[in-house]
XYZ file of C-alpha atoms in Angstrom:
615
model
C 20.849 -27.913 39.957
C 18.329 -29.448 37.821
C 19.593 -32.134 35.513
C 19.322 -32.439 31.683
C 17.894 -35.794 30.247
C 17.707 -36.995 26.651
C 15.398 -36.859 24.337
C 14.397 -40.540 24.891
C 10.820 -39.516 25.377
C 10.093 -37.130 22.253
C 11.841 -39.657 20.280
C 9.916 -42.261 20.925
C 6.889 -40.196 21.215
C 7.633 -39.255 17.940
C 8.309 -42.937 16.378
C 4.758 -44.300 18.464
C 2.996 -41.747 16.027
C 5.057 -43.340 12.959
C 6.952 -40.064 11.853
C 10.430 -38.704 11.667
C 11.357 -36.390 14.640
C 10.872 -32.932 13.033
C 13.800 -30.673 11.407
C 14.439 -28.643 14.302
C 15.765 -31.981 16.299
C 18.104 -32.709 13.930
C 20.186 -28.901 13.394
C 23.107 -28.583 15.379
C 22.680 -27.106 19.326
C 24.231 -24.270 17.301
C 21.555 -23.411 14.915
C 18.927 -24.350 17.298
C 17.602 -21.173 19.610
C 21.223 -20.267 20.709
C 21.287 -22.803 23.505
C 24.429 -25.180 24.444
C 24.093 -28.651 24.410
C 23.657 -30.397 28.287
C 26.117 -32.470 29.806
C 25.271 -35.883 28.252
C 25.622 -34.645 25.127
C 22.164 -34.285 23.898
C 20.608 -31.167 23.116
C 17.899 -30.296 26.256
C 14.416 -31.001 25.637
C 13.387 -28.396 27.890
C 15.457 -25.724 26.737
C 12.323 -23.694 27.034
C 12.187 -23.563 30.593
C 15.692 -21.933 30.947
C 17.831 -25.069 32.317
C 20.199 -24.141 29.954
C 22.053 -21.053 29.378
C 22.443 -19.186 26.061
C 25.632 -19.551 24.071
C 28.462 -16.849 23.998
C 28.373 -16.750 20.257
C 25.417 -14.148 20.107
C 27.651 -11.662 21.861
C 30.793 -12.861 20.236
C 28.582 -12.339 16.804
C 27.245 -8.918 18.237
C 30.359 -6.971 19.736
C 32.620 -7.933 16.149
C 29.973 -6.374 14.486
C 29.819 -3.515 15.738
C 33.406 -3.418 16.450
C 33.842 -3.967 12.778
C 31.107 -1.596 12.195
C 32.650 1.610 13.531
C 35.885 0.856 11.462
C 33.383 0.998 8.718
C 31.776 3.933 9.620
C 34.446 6.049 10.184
C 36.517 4.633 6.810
C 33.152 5.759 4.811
C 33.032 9.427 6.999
C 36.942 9.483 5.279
C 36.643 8.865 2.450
C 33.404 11.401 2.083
C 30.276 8.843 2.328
C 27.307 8.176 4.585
C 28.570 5.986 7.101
C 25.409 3.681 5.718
C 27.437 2.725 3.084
C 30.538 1.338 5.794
C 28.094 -0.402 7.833
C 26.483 -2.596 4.592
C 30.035 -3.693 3.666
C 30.925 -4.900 6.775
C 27.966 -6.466 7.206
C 28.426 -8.417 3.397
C 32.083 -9.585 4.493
C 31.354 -10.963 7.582
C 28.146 -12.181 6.888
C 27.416 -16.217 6.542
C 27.913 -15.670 2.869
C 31.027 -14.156 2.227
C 33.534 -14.975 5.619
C 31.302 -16.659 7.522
C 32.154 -14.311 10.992
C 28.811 -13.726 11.601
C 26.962 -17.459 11.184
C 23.450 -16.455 12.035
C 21.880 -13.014 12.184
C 18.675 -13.209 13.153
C 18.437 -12.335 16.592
C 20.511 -9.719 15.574
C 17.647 -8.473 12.918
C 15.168 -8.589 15.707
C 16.925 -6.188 17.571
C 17.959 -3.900 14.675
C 14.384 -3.409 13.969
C 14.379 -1.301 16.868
C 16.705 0.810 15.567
C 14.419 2.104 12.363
C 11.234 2.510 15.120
C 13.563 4.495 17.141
C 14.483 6.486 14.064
C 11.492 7.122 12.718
C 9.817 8.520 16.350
C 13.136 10.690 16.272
C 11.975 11.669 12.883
C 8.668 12.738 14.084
C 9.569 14.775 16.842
C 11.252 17.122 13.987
C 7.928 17.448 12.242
C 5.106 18.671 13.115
C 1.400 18.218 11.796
C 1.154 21.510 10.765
C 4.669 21.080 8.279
C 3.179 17.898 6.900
C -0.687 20.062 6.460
C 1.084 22.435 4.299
C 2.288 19.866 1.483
C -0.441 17.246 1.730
C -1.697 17.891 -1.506
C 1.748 18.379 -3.242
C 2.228 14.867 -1.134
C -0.870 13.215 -3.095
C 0.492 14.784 -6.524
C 4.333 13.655 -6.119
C 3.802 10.204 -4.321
C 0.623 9.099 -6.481
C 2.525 9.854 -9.759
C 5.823 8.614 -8.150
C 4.464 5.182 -7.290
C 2.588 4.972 -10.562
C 5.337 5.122 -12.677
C 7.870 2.992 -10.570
C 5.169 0.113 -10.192
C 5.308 0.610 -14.105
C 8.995 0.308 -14.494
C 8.757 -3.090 -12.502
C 5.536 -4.525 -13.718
C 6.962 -3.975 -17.691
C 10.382 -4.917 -16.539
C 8.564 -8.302 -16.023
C 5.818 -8.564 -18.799
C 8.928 -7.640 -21.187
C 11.483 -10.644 -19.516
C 8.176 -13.021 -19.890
C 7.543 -13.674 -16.046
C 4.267 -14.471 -14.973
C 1.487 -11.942 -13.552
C 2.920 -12.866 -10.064
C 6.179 -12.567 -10.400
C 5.575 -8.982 -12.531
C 3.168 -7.848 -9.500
C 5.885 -8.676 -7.114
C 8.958 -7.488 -8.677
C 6.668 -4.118 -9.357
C 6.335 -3.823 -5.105
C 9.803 -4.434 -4.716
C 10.583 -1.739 -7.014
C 7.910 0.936 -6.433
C 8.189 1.431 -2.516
C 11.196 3.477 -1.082
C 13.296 3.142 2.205
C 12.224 5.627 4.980
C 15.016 4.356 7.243
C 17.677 5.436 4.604
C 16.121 8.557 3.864
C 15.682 9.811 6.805
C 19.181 8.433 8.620
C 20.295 10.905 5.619
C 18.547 13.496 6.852
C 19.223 13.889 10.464
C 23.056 12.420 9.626
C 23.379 15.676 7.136
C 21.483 18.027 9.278
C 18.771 18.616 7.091
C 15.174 17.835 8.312
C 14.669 22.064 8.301
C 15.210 21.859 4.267
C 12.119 22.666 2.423
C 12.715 18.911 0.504
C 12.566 16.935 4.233
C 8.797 17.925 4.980
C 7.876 16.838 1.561
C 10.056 13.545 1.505
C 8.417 12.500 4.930
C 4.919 12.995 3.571
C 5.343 10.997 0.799
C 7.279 8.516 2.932
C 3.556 8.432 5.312
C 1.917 8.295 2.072
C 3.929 5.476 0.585
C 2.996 3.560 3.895
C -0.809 3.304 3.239
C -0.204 2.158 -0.305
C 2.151 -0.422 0.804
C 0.015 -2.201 3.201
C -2.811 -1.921 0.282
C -0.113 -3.702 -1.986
C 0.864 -6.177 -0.155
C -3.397 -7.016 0.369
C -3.741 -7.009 -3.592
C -0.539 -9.756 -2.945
C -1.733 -11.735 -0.925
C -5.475 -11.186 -3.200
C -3.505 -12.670 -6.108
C -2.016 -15.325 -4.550
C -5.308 -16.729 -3.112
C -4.477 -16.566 0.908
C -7.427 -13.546 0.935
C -9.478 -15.138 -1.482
C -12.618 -15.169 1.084
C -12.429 -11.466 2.120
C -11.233 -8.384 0.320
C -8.030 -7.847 1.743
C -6.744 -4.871 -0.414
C -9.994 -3.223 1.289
C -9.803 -4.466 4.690
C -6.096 -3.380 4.993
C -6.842 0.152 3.168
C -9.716 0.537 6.294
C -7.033 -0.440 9.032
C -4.709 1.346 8.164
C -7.042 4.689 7.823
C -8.572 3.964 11.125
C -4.955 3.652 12.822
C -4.042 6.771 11.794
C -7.032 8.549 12.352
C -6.776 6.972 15.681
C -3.541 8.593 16.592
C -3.738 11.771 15.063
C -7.441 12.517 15.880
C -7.460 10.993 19.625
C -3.812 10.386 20.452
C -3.005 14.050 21.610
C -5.837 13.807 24.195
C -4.259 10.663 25.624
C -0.882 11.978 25.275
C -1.148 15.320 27.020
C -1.835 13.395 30.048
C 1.206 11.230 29.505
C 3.217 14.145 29.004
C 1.923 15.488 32.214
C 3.042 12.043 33.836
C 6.559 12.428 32.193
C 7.080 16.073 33.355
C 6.895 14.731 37.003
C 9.513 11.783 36.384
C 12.798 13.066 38.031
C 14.865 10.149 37.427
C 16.944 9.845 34.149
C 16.364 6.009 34.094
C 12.362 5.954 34.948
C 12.032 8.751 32.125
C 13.567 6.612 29.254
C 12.031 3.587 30.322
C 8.465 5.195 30.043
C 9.575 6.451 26.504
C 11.105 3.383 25.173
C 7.783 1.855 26.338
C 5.327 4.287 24.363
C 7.659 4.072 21.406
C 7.739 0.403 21.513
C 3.784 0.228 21.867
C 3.212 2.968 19.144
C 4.477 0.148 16.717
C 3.060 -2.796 18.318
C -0.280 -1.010 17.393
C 0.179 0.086 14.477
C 1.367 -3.587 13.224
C -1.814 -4.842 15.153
C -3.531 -2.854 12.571
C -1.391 -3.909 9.088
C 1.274 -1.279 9.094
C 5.158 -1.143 9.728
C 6.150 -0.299 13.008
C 8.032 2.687 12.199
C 4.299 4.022 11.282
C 3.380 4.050 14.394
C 6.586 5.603 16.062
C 6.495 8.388 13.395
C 2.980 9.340 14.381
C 3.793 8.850 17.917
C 6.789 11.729 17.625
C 4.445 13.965 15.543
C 2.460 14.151 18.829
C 4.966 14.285 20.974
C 6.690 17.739 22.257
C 8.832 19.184 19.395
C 12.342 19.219 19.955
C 12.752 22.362 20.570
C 10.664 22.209 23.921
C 12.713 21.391 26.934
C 11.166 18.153 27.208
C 11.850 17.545 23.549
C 15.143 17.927 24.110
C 15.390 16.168 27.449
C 13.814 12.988 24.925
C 17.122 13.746 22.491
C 19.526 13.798 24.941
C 18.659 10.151 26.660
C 17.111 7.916 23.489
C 20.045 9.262 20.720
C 22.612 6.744 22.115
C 20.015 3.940 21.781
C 18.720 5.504 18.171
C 22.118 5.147 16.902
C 23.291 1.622 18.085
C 20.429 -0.420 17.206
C 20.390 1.449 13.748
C 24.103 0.423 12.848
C 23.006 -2.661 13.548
C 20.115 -2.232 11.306
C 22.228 -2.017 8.248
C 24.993 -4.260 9.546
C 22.201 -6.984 9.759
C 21.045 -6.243 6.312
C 24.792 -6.495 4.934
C 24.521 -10.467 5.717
C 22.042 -11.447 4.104
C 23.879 -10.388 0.525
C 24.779 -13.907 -0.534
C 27.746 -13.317 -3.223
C 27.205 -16.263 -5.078
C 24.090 -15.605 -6.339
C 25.401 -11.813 -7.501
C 26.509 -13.324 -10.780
C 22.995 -14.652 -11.568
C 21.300 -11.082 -10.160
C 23.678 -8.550 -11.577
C 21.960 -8.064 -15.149
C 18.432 -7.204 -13.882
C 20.001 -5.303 -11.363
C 22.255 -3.591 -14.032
C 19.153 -2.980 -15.826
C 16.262 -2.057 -13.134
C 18.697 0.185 -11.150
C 19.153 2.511 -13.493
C 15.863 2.564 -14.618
C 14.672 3.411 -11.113
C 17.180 6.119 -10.596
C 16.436 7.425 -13.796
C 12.246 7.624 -13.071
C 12.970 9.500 -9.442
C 15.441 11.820 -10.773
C 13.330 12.379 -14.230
C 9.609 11.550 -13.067
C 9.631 12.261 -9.604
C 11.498 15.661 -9.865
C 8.995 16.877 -13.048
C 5.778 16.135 -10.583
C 7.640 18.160 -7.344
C 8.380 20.891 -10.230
C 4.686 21.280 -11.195
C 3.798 20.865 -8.009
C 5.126 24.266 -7.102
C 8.540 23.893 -5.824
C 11.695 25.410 -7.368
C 13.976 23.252 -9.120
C 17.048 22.280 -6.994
C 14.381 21.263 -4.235
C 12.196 19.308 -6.513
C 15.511 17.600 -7.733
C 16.049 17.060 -4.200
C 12.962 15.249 -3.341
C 13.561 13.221 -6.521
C 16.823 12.136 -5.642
C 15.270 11.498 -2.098
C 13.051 8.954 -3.121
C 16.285 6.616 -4.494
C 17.010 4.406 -1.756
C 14.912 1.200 -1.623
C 14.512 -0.528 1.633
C 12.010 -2.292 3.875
C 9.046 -3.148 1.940
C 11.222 -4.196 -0.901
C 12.338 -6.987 1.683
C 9.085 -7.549 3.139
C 7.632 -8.409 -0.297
C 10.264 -10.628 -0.936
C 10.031 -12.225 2.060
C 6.244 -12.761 1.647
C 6.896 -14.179 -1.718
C 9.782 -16.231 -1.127
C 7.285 -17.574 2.148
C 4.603 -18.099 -0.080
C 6.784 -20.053 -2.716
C 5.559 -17.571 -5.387
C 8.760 -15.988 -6.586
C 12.122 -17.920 -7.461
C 15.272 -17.706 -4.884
C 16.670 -15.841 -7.915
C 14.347 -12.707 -7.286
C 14.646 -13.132 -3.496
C 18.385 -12.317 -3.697
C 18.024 -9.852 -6.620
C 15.518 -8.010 -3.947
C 18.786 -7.799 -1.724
C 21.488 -6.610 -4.065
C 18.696 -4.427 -5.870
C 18.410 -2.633 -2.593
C 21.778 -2.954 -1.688
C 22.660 -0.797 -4.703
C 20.002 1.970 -4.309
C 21.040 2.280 -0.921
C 24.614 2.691 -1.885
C 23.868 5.163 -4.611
C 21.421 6.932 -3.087
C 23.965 9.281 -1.188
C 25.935 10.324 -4.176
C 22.925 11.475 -5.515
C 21.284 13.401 -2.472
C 24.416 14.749 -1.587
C 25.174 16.576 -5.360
C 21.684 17.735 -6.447
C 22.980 21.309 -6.950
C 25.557 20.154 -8.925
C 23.302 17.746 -10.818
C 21.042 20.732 -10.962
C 23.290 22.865 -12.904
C 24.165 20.108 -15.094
C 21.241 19.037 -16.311
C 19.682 22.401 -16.186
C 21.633 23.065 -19.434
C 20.238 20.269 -21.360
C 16.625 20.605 -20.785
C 14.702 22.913 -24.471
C 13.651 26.439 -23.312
C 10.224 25.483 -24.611
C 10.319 22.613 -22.787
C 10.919 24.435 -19.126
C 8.577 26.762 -20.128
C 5.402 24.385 -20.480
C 6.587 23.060 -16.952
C 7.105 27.042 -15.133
C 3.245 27.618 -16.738
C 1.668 24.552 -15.021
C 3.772 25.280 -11.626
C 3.024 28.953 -11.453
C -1.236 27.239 -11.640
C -0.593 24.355 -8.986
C 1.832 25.988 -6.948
C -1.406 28.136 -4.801
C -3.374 24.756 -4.730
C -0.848 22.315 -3.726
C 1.862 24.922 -1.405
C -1.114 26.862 -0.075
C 0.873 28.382 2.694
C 3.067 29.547 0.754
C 0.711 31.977 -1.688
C -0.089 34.911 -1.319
C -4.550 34.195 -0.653
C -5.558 31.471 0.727
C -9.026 32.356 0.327
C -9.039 32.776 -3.366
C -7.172 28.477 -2.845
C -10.430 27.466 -1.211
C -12.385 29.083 -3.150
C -10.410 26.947 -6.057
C -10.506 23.612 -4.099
C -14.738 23.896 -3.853
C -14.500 24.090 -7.797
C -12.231 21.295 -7.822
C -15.116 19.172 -6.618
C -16.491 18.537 -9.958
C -13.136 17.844 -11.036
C -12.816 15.368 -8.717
C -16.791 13.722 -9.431
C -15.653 13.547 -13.199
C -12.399 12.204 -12.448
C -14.581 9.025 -10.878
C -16.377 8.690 -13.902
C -12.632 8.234 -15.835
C -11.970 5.498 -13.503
C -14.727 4.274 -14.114
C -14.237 3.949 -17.856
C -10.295 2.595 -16.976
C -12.353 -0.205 -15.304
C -14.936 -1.245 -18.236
C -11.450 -0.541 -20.658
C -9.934 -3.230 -18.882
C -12.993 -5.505 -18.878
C -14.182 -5.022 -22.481
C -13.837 -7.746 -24.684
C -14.528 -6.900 -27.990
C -12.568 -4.336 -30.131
C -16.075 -2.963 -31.018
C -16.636 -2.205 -27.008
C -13.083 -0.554 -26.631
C -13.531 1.708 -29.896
C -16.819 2.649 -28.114
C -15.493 3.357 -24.826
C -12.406 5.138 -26.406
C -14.774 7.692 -27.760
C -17.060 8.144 -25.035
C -13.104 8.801 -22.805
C -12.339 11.315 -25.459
C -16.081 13.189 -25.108
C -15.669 12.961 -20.966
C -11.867 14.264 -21.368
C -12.894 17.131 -23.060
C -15.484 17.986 -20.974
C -12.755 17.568 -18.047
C -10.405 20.120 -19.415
C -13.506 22.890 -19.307
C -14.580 21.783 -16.075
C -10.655 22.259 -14.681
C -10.202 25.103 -16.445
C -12.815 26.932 -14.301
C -11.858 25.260 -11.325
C -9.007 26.841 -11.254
C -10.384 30.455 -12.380
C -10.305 31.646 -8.487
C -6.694 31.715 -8.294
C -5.664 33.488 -11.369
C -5.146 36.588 -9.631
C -2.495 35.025 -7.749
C -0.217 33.405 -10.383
C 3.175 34.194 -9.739
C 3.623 35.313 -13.166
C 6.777 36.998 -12.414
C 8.624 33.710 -12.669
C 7.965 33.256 -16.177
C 10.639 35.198 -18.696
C 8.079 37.017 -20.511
C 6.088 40.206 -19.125
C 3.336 39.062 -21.918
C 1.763 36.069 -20.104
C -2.191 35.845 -20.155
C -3.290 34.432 -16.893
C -6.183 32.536 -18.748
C -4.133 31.175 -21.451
C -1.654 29.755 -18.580
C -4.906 28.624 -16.972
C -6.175 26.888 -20.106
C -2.876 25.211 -20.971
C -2.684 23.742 -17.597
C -6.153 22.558 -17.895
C -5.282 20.791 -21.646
C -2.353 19.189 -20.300
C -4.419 18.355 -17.296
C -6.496 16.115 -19.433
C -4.382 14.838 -21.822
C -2.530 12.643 -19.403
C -5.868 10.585 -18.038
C -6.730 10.803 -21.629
C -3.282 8.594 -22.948
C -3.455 6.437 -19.759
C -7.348 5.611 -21.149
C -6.333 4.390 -24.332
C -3.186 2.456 -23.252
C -5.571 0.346 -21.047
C -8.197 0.072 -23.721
C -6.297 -1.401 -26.437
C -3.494 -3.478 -24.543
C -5.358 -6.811 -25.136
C -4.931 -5.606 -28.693
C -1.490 -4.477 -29.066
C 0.493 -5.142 -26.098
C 3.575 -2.902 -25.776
C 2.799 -1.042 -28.996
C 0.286 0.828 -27.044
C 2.951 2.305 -24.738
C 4.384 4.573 -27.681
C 1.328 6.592 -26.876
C 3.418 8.342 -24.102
C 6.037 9.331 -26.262
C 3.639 10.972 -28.919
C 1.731 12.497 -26.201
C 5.058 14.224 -24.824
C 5.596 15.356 -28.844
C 2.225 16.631 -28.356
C 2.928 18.872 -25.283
C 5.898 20.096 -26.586
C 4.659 21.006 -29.776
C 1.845 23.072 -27.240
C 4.848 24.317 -25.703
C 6.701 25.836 -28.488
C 3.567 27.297 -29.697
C 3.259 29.488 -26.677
C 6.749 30.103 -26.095
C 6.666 31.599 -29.561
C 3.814 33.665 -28.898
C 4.744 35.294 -25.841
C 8.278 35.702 -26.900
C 7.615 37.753 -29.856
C 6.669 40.740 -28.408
C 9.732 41.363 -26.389
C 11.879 40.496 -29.748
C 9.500 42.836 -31.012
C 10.250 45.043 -28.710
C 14.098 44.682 -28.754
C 14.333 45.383 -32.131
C 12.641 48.476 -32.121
C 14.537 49.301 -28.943
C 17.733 48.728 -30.994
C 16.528 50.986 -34.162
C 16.027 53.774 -32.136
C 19.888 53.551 -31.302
């Protein structure tokens, strides 16, 4: 057996070139690569080469965690709760912070990344192209309006606590993006990726991916490590060619493969050629910027559904691995909570928690709504979008890496999302119930603004759902113009931001209000082709005109690009005062609102009356 000597040679290697031996020499044999110290005593210079064996502590560290775990898990299925909530706990208490069982996770967090790739390719194989093609536009509606207003929340969180534009454009990632591990471990654990929410909640999950990997560009943009390229662009055009990759050319490649996998007989040779694509599917799609759970979602879209015998054949041999390397997913996560720094956290968590909760259940619910869905699902997809998760960490991470955010908003990143996740549940789990409730408190007139512009998006953004779809493309060829003068309004958001003078912004406010108007005529005969088709029948008058719903869709339409103009024009002039715009353009719209519910309600109290005199 080969011998082990000391590090006589690196450390004089180290003192000919007059510095200190580096940081890694001096941890403990503990802390350093999981290897035992030698016989002499000194810690193997050529651990490398595998001379010495691995310490026991990994799987002492790995079998009381997920011993520990499944007490966990099954005390949280008792008492009612996901068992994601058991397996966080544990992880907190035995974590390096709190009893110190587990000293060092990190191996540990290599291997529970496999567990959210393997759960998002699981994921995949319930969907199909075709479910996600039937809500892509409702996708781009909810998920652009949804991001929009959480990167608010977190970017005037900031501006109002005085942090600087890099802490506010950091704390606004970590508070915009949303977990698709939790959501959909919630999903298949409650048996409800067939729900009309799940196919929705996925595609804004995909969605959420592209403008994550954008973000974290306009990061690192803004903290100077892509000052020579553009790297908001570049990772915008690698991510759209990965997944035009896959989905255009990957079902070529992977009919073969399936034909390949059809003639594998043996049990063991069939996972391993699985676990291989699966694993590969995210090595590419990190080769091109994204999460590897990207790629294993896309690579389960294309792969046979589970209904198919091979689908299931897939199920039955990859579940067991799914479900073990995601407990230790969330087990993992649990230890990094460090408890001591909770008391320092706690008030911007107290503060931004709600606040987030508040904007999915309020915001995101309103834009599923008008998008066309009814209103327990659209409370469902709001309620969806709670948990926080991945990207929250990976910004922090960057950040922390970077030495561009404090250790403070590091570990308010982890209790932040520790806290979504743990609410999250309660939330999904009662939306009928929260339906009901808050179904009482919302102003007739109110709801009825909100059924008129769903019955007028619902053919345009559920189009498999309506009753013509030729009468929707017809529609989505007039929305082209829509579309051209919608450029020229970002185009105006962009010389708002970069006019200096109050003289320029007064000018540029006026020409927004000319272009606006123009861009409530030119949607309201857009969306002529489809009036035949409004479902009319949901609203609680007989009365309706379908070109008066048209045309207050079409105001309202405009009014919001129209607010969003003039809070970006005069912000250099008024700070915050310019966001009580969006309060008196709400006042607005329900003033609209009770204008029209008035009208078309008094002909059927017309009509009751003389209904009643006749008695």
């Amino acid at each position: 057996m080969r011998s082990c000597a000391p590090e006589t040679q690196s450390s004089s290697s180290a003192s000919r070139r007059g510095s200190t031996p580096s940081a890694d020499s001096s941890r403990r044999p503990s802390e350093a690569s999981g290897y035992a110290p030698c016989a002499q005593g000194d810690r193997c210079p050529r651990r490398r080469s595998g001379c010495c064996m691995p310490e026991s502590s990994f799987l002492r560290d790995l079998g009381l965690l997920l011993l520990f775990g499944f007490l966990g898990a099954w005390l949280a299925v008792r008492l009612g709760q996901s068992v994601i909530i058991g397996y966080i706990l544990i992880g907190a208490v035995l974590g390096p912070h709190a009893l110190g069982v587990i000293a060092d996770a990190a191996l540990m967090r290599t291997l529970a990344e496999l567990g959210i790739v393997l759960l998002m390719f699981f994921l995949g194989v319930e969907f199909s192209l075709e479910r996600l093609r039937r809500v892509r536009a409702a996708v781009l509606l909810i998920g652009g309006g949804e991001l929009l207003a959480n990167l608010s929340v977190g970017f005037l969180v900031g501006y109002a606590l005085g942090w600087s534009l890099m802490e506010r454009a950091f704390l606004a990632g970590i508070v915009a993006m949303s977990s698709s591990g939790v959501v959909a471990k919630l999903l298949i654990e409650w048996r409800r990726t067939a729900n009309p929410e799940a196919e929705a909640l996925m595609g804004i999950m995909i969605f959420e991916d592209f403008i994550a990997v954008l973000y974290l560009g306009v990061l690192a943009g803004l903290s100077g490590e892509g000052a020579r390229t553009s790297p908001a662009l570049i990772s915008l055009l690698k991510a759209i060619a990965f997944y035009a990759l896959i989905l255009g050319f990957g079902g070529r490649g992977l009919a073969r493969l399936l034909t390949l996998a059809l003639r594998v007989r043996s049990e063991e040779l069939f996972a391993l050629l699985w676990l291989a694509l699966i694993a590969l599917a995210g090595v590419g799609a990190s080769l091109f910027g994204l999460a590897p759970a990207a790629g294993a979602f896309l690579l389960g879209m294309i792969a046979p559904a589970r209904q198919s015998d091979l689908g299931e054949r897939i199920y039955s041999r990859l579940e067991s691995f799914r479900d073990v390397f995601l407990a230790l997913f969330f087990l993992t996560f649990g230890t990094m909570l460090e408890g001591e720094s909770l008391r320092r956290v706690l008030p911007l968590v107290l503060l931004i928690a709600p606040l987030s909760i508040l904007t999915e259940l309020v915001v995101t619910s309103s834009l599923a709504f008008l998008a066309g869905f009814s209103g327990p699902v659209a409370l469902a997809i709001g309620a969806g979008m709670i948990p926080r998760g991945e990207y929250a960490l990976l910004y922090a991470a960057f950040g922390q890496q970077l030495g561009l955010i404090s250790s403070d908003l590091f570990q308010f990143t982890g209790w932040y999302v520790f806290a979504m996740t743990l609410l999250a549940p309660i939330f999904m789990k009662n939306t009928r119930a929260l339906y009901r409730l808050l179904h009482r408190f919302i102003p007739r007139p109110i709801a009825f603004a909100g059924m008129l512009i769903s019955i007028t998006l619902r053919p345009m953004t559920l189009w498999s759902v309506t009753a013509n779809a030729g009468a929707t493309s017809r529609a989505r060829c007039g929305t082209a113009r829509w579309l051209l003068l919608s450029g020229a309004i970002a185009l105006l958001l962009l010389g708002a931001l970069a006019a200096r003078s109050p003289m320029e912004r007064a000018l540029l406010s006026a020409i927004g209000v000319v272009v606006l108007a123009g861009l409530s005529r030119v949607t309201q005969r857009a969306l002529e082709p489809i009036r035949e088709h409004l479902e009319l029948s949901r609203l609680p008058t007989p009365w309706a005109d379908p070109h008066r719903v048209i045309a207050y869709t079409a105001r309202v339409a405009s009014s919001v690009p129209l607010a969003a103009l003039l809070i970006a024009t005069w912000w250099k002039d008024f700070g915050a005062w310019t966001l009580l715009g969006i309060p008196l353009l709400a006042l607005i719209h329900i003033g609209w609102a009770w204008a029209w519910y008035r009208a078309w309600s008094r002909p059927i109290s017309t009509a009751s009356e003389s209904a009643a005199s006749k008695e």
